[in-house]
């Protein structure tokens, strides 16, 4: 068998470390999992693990990036052609739920750390900016390829607002104990047409001033 090239071998080692870390996070929790424990479980030296990931937080950011890339790949083909806003939003949100499904057991033990506003592994932290931006780019793709007319003022902030909605759905998913997270699927099925209606209603003259005021408040608080 041909030995993998150095760069390929490095990627395989990184993937092994991430997969091992996720398994340990799921089995014993984030706080109790150490880089030494991850290295031992992966059959690597501690120095080798630290070579690829200087800290446990760096490892989590790699996990975030992997999830976002997998999510982007899962919905890329379906979002290629223009389509109504509701169809595109449903594709993006449902594909994320499918992408994250294997990690549901791990997410429940991890969420306490991730929700800490000061934690570097919070999805809102500066350290999480690359993964957050990748996720928002998917929402921009949803909006940019929409054949539904969207109020120009709302369009500017809509991808970020959709991302925030997606974070809320993700939080619900973490706590969803229904079989295969069926209630989260129901939430997405009901939320997509609701968001679509709100986006459409924002173009009505009678609601335009309310929309502007709401957007102004959102921008002030951002």
GROMACS .gro file of C-alpha atoms in nm:
model
  222
    1UNK     CA    1   0.000   0.000   0.000
    2UNK     CA    2   0.129   0.345  -0.094
    3UNK     CA    3   0.216   0.568   0.201
    4UNK     CA    4   0.009   0.887   0.211
    5UNK     CA    5   0.184   1.211   0.117
    6UNK     CA    6   0.302   1.425   0.412
    7UNK     CA    7   0.019   1.680   0.368
    8UNK     CA    8  -0.239   1.402   0.333
    9UNK     CA    9  -0.102   1.226   0.639
   10UNK     CA   10  -0.121   1.552   0.834
   11UNK     CA   11  -0.486   1.597   0.740
   12UNK     CA   12  -0.559   1.239   0.844
   13UNK     CA   13  -0.393   1.302   1.180
   14UNK     CA   14  -0.592   1.623   1.233
   15UNK     CA   15  -0.913   1.440   1.147
   16UNK     CA   16  -0.823   1.161   1.390
   17UNK     CA   17  -0.764   1.412   1.670
   18UNK     CA   18  -1.092   1.594   1.604
   19UNK     CA   19  -1.294   1.271   1.583
   20UNK     CA   20  -1.134   1.142   1.903
   21UNK     CA   21  -1.199   1.469   2.084
   22UNK     CA   22  -1.566   1.472   1.983
   23UNK     CA   23  -1.604   1.115   2.110
   24UNK     CA   24  -1.446   1.204   2.444
   25UNK     CA   25  -1.650   1.523   2.474
   26UNK     CA   26  -1.961   1.310   2.427
   27UNK     CA   27  -1.851   1.041   2.673
   28UNK     CA   28  -1.709   1.249   2.958
   29UNK     CA   29  -1.792   1.612   2.888
   30UNK     CA   30  -1.587   1.905   2.764
   31UNK     CA   31  -1.443   2.013   3.099
   32UNK     CA   32  -1.311   1.667   3.190
   33UNK     CA   33  -1.153   1.606   2.852
   34UNK     CA   34  -0.786   1.702   2.830
   35UNK     CA   35  -0.544   1.729   2.541
   36UNK     CA   36  -0.339   1.453   2.705
   37UNK     CA   37  -0.646   1.230   2.718
   38UNK     CA   38  -0.728   1.305   2.355
   39UNK     CA   39  -0.373   1.222   2.247
   40UNK     CA   40  -0.370   0.895   2.440
   41UNK     CA   41  -0.709   0.787   2.302
   42UNK     CA   42  -0.592   0.870   1.949
   43UNK     CA   43  -0.267   0.677   1.993
   44UNK     CA   44  -0.054   0.988   1.952
   45UNK     CA   45   0.206   1.165   2.162
   46UNK     CA   46   0.091   1.473   2.352
   47UNK     CA   47   0.344   1.679   2.158
   48UNK     CA   48   0.198   1.559   1.830
   49UNK     CA   49  -0.151   1.659   1.937
   50UNK     CA   50  -0.030   2.004   2.046
   51UNK     CA   51   0.153   2.043   1.715
   52UNK     CA   52  -0.180   2.042   1.532
   53UNK     CA   53  -0.392   2.208   1.802
   54UNK     CA   54  -0.222   2.442   2.054
   55UNK     CA   55  -0.520   2.412   2.288
   56UNK     CA   56  -0.851   2.236   2.336
   57UNK     CA   57  -1.026   2.555   2.222
   58UNK     CA   58  -0.840   2.546   1.890
   59UNK     CA   59  -0.959   2.190   1.847
   60UNK     CA   60  -1.321   2.295   1.902
   61UNK     CA   61  -1.284   2.568   1.639
   62UNK     CA   62  -1.169   2.303   1.393
   63UNK     CA   63  -1.479   2.102   1.480
   64UNK     CA   64  -1.696   2.410   1.416
   65UNK     CA   65  -1.526   2.463   1.081
   66UNK     CA   66  -1.581   2.100   0.984
   67UNK     CA   67  -1.953   2.120   1.064
   68UNK     CA   68  -1.992   2.439   0.860
   69UNK     CA   69  -1.806   2.297   0.561
   70UNK     CA   70  -2.016   1.981   0.578
   71UNK     CA   71  -2.330   2.194   0.597
   72UNK     CA   72  -2.221   2.402   0.296
   73UNK     CA   73  -2.149   2.087   0.096
   74UNK     CA   74  -2.483   1.931   0.193
   75UNK     CA   75  -2.689   2.218   0.052
   76UNK     CA   76  -2.462   2.354  -0.224
   77UNK     CA   77  -2.617   2.164  -0.515
   78UNK     CA   78  -2.975   2.236  -0.404
   79UNK     CA   79  -2.900   2.609  -0.374
   80UNK     CA   80  -2.737   2.643  -0.715
   81UNK     CA   81  -3.053   2.735  -0.904
   82UNK     CA   82  -3.265   3.039  -0.808
   83UNK     CA   83  -3.585   2.952  -0.624
   84UNK     CA   84  -3.843   3.108  -0.389
   85UNK     CA   85  -3.705   3.229  -0.058
   86UNK     CA   86  -3.899   2.975   0.151
   87UNK     CA   87  -3.767   2.683  -0.055
   88UNK     CA   88  -3.407   2.795  -0.021
   89UNK     CA   89  -3.435   2.869   0.351
   90UNK     CA   90  -3.590   2.528   0.412
   91UNK     CA   91  -3.304   2.359   0.227
   92UNK     CA   92  -3.042   2.543   0.433
   93UNK     CA   93  -3.200   2.489   0.773
   94UNK     CA   94  -3.300   2.125   0.715
   95UNK     CA   95  -2.957   2.034   0.580
   96UNK     CA   96  -2.796   2.182   0.893
   97UNK     CA   97  -3.014   1.964   1.114
   98UNK     CA   98  -2.908   1.658   0.914
   99UNK     CA   99  -2.542   1.760   0.931
  100UNK     CA  100  -2.551   1.802   1.308
  101UNK     CA  101  -2.759   1.495   1.388
  102UNK     CA  102  -2.459   1.266   1.459
  103UNK     CA  103  -2.337   1.513   1.722
  104UNK     CA  104  -2.658   1.545   1.924
  105UNK     CA  105  -2.530   1.336   2.216
  106UNK     CA  106  -2.215   1.546   2.238
  107UNK     CA  107  -2.392   1.883   2.204
  108UNK     CA  108  -2.588   1.846   2.526
  109UNK     CA  109  -2.270   1.816   2.735
  110UNK     CA  110  -2.094   2.092   2.546
  111UNK     CA  111  -2.363   2.360   2.544
  112UNK     CA  112  -2.291   2.494   2.894
  113UNK     CA  113  -1.940   2.594   2.794
  114UNK     CA  114  -2.046   2.721   2.452
  115UNK     CA  115  -2.316   2.946   2.603
  116UNK     CA  116  -2.073   3.120   2.838
  117UNK     CA  117  -2.042   3.471   2.687
  118UNK     CA  118  -1.674   3.485   2.780
  119UNK     CA  119  -1.587   3.143   2.643
  120UNK     CA  120  -1.364   3.133   2.334
  121UNK     CA  121  -1.573   2.843   2.206
  122UNK     CA  122  -1.895   3.045   2.213
  123UNK     CA  123  -2.037   3.071   1.859
  124UNK     CA  124  -2.042   3.450   1.915
  125UNK     CA  125  -1.675   3.479   2.021
  126UNK     CA  126  -1.395   3.634   1.817
  127UNK     CA  127  -1.229   3.291   1.796
  128UNK     CA  128  -1.542   3.151   1.632
  129UNK     CA  129  -1.552   3.425   1.367
  130UNK     CA  130  -1.430   3.208   1.073
  131UNK     CA  131  -1.691   2.936   1.134
  132UNK     CA  132  -1.959   3.198   1.202
  133UNK     CA  133  -1.876   3.380   0.878
  134UNK     CA  134  -1.891   3.052   0.683
  135UNK     CA  135  -2.235   2.984   0.824
  136UNK     CA  136  -2.355   3.336   0.744
  137UNK     CA  137  -2.225   3.294   0.389
  138UNK     CA  138  -2.471   3.008   0.346
  139UNK     CA  139  -2.750   3.242   0.457
  140UNK     CA  140  -2.627   3.503   0.206
  141UNK     CA  141  -2.648   3.238  -0.063
  142UNK     CA  142  -3.007   3.169   0.041
  143UNK     CA  143  -3.098   3.538   0.008
  144UNK     CA  144  -2.896   3.612  -0.306
  145UNK     CA  145  -3.054   3.328  -0.503
  146UNK     CA  146  -3.409   3.403  -0.393
  147UNK     CA  147  -3.666   3.482  -0.661
  148UNK     CA  148  -3.893   3.629  -0.394
  149UNK     CA  149  -3.888   4.008  -0.377
  150UNK     CA  150  -3.724   4.125  -0.055
  151UNK     CA  151  -3.732   4.475   0.085
  152UNK     CA  152  -3.390   4.629  -0.002
  153UNK     CA  153  -3.346   4.768   0.349
  154UNK     CA  154  -3.414   4.428   0.505
  155UNK     CA  155  -3.198   4.243   0.253
  156UNK     CA  156  -2.887   4.407   0.394
  157UNK     CA  157  -2.929   4.243   0.736
  158UNK     CA  158  -3.141   3.941   0.648
  159UNK     CA  159  -2.856   3.684   0.625
  160UNK     CA  160  -2.737   3.771   0.976
  161UNK     CA  161  -3.093   3.767   1.111
  162UNK     CA  162  -3.148   3.425   0.955
  163UNK     CA  163  -2.825   3.305   1.115
  164UNK     CA  164  -2.947   3.424   1.455
  165UNK     CA  165  -3.275   3.238   1.400
  166UNK     CA  166  -3.070   2.932   1.309
  167UNK     CA  167  -2.877   2.964   1.636
  168UNK     CA  168  -3.209   2.965   1.822
  169UNK     CA  169  -3.321   2.654   1.638
  170UNK     CA  170  -2.986   2.491   1.717
  171UNK     CA  171  -3.030   2.567   2.087
  172UNK     CA  172  -3.374   2.406   2.079
  173UNK     CA  173  -3.224   2.106   1.896
  174UNK     CA  174  -2.963   2.062   2.169
  175UNK     CA  175  -3.240   2.021   2.429
  176UNK     CA  176  -3.474   1.822   2.202
  177UNK     CA  177  -3.515   1.472   2.350
  178UNK     CA  178  -3.778   1.356   2.102
  179UNK     CA  179  -3.686   1.057   1.882
  180UNK     CA  180  -3.443   1.169   1.610
  181UNK     CA  181  -3.516   1.526   1.724
  182UNK     CA  182  -3.852   1.515   1.548
  183UNK     CA  183  -3.975   1.825   1.732
  184UNK     CA  184  -3.688   2.028   1.589
  185UNK     CA  185  -3.786   1.911   1.242
  186UNK     CA  186  -4.139   2.029   1.318
  187UNK     CA  187  -4.003   2.363   1.439
  188UNK     CA  188  -3.814   2.413   1.112
  189UNK     CA  189  -4.115   2.308   0.904
  190UNK     CA  190  -4.333   2.565   1.081
  191UNK     CA  191  -4.071   2.839   1.113
  192UNK     CA  192  -3.973   2.853   0.745
  193UNK     CA  193  -4.316   2.964   0.611
  194UNK     CA  194  -4.354   3.201   0.908
  195UNK     CA  195  -4.023   3.372   0.831
  196UNK     CA  196  -4.119   3.380   0.463
  197UNK     CA  197  -4.443   3.560   0.547
  198UNK     CA  198  -4.263   3.812   0.768
  199UNK     CA  199  -4.012   3.884   0.492
  200UNK     CA  200  -4.294   3.934   0.244
  201UNK     CA  201  -4.495   4.154   0.480
  202UNK     CA  202  -4.196   4.383   0.536
  203UNK     CA  203  -4.252   4.519   0.184
  204UNK     CA  204  -4.604   4.638   0.264
  205UNK     CA  205  -4.622   5.019   0.294
  206UNK     CA  206  -4.818   4.994   0.618
  207UNK     CA  207  -4.535   4.794   0.782
  208UNK     CA  208  -4.240   4.965   0.620
  209UNK     CA  209  -4.185   5.215   0.902
  210UNK     CA  210  -4.207   4.938   1.162
  211UNK     CA  211  -3.952   4.736   0.969
  212UNK     CA  212  -3.716   5.035   0.952
  213UNK     CA  213  -3.749   5.098   1.326
  214UNK     CA  214  -3.685   4.731   1.407
  215UNK     CA  215  -3.378   4.723   1.182
  216UNK     CA  216  -3.247   5.044   1.335
  217UNK     CA  217  -3.278   4.896   1.683
  218UNK     CA  218  -3.108   4.574   1.572
  219UNK     CA  219  -2.816   4.766   1.421
  220UNK     CA  220  -2.781   4.979   1.734
  221UNK     CA  221  -2.761   4.667   1.952
  222UNK     CA  222  -2.533   4.466   1.725
   0.00000   0.00000   0.00000
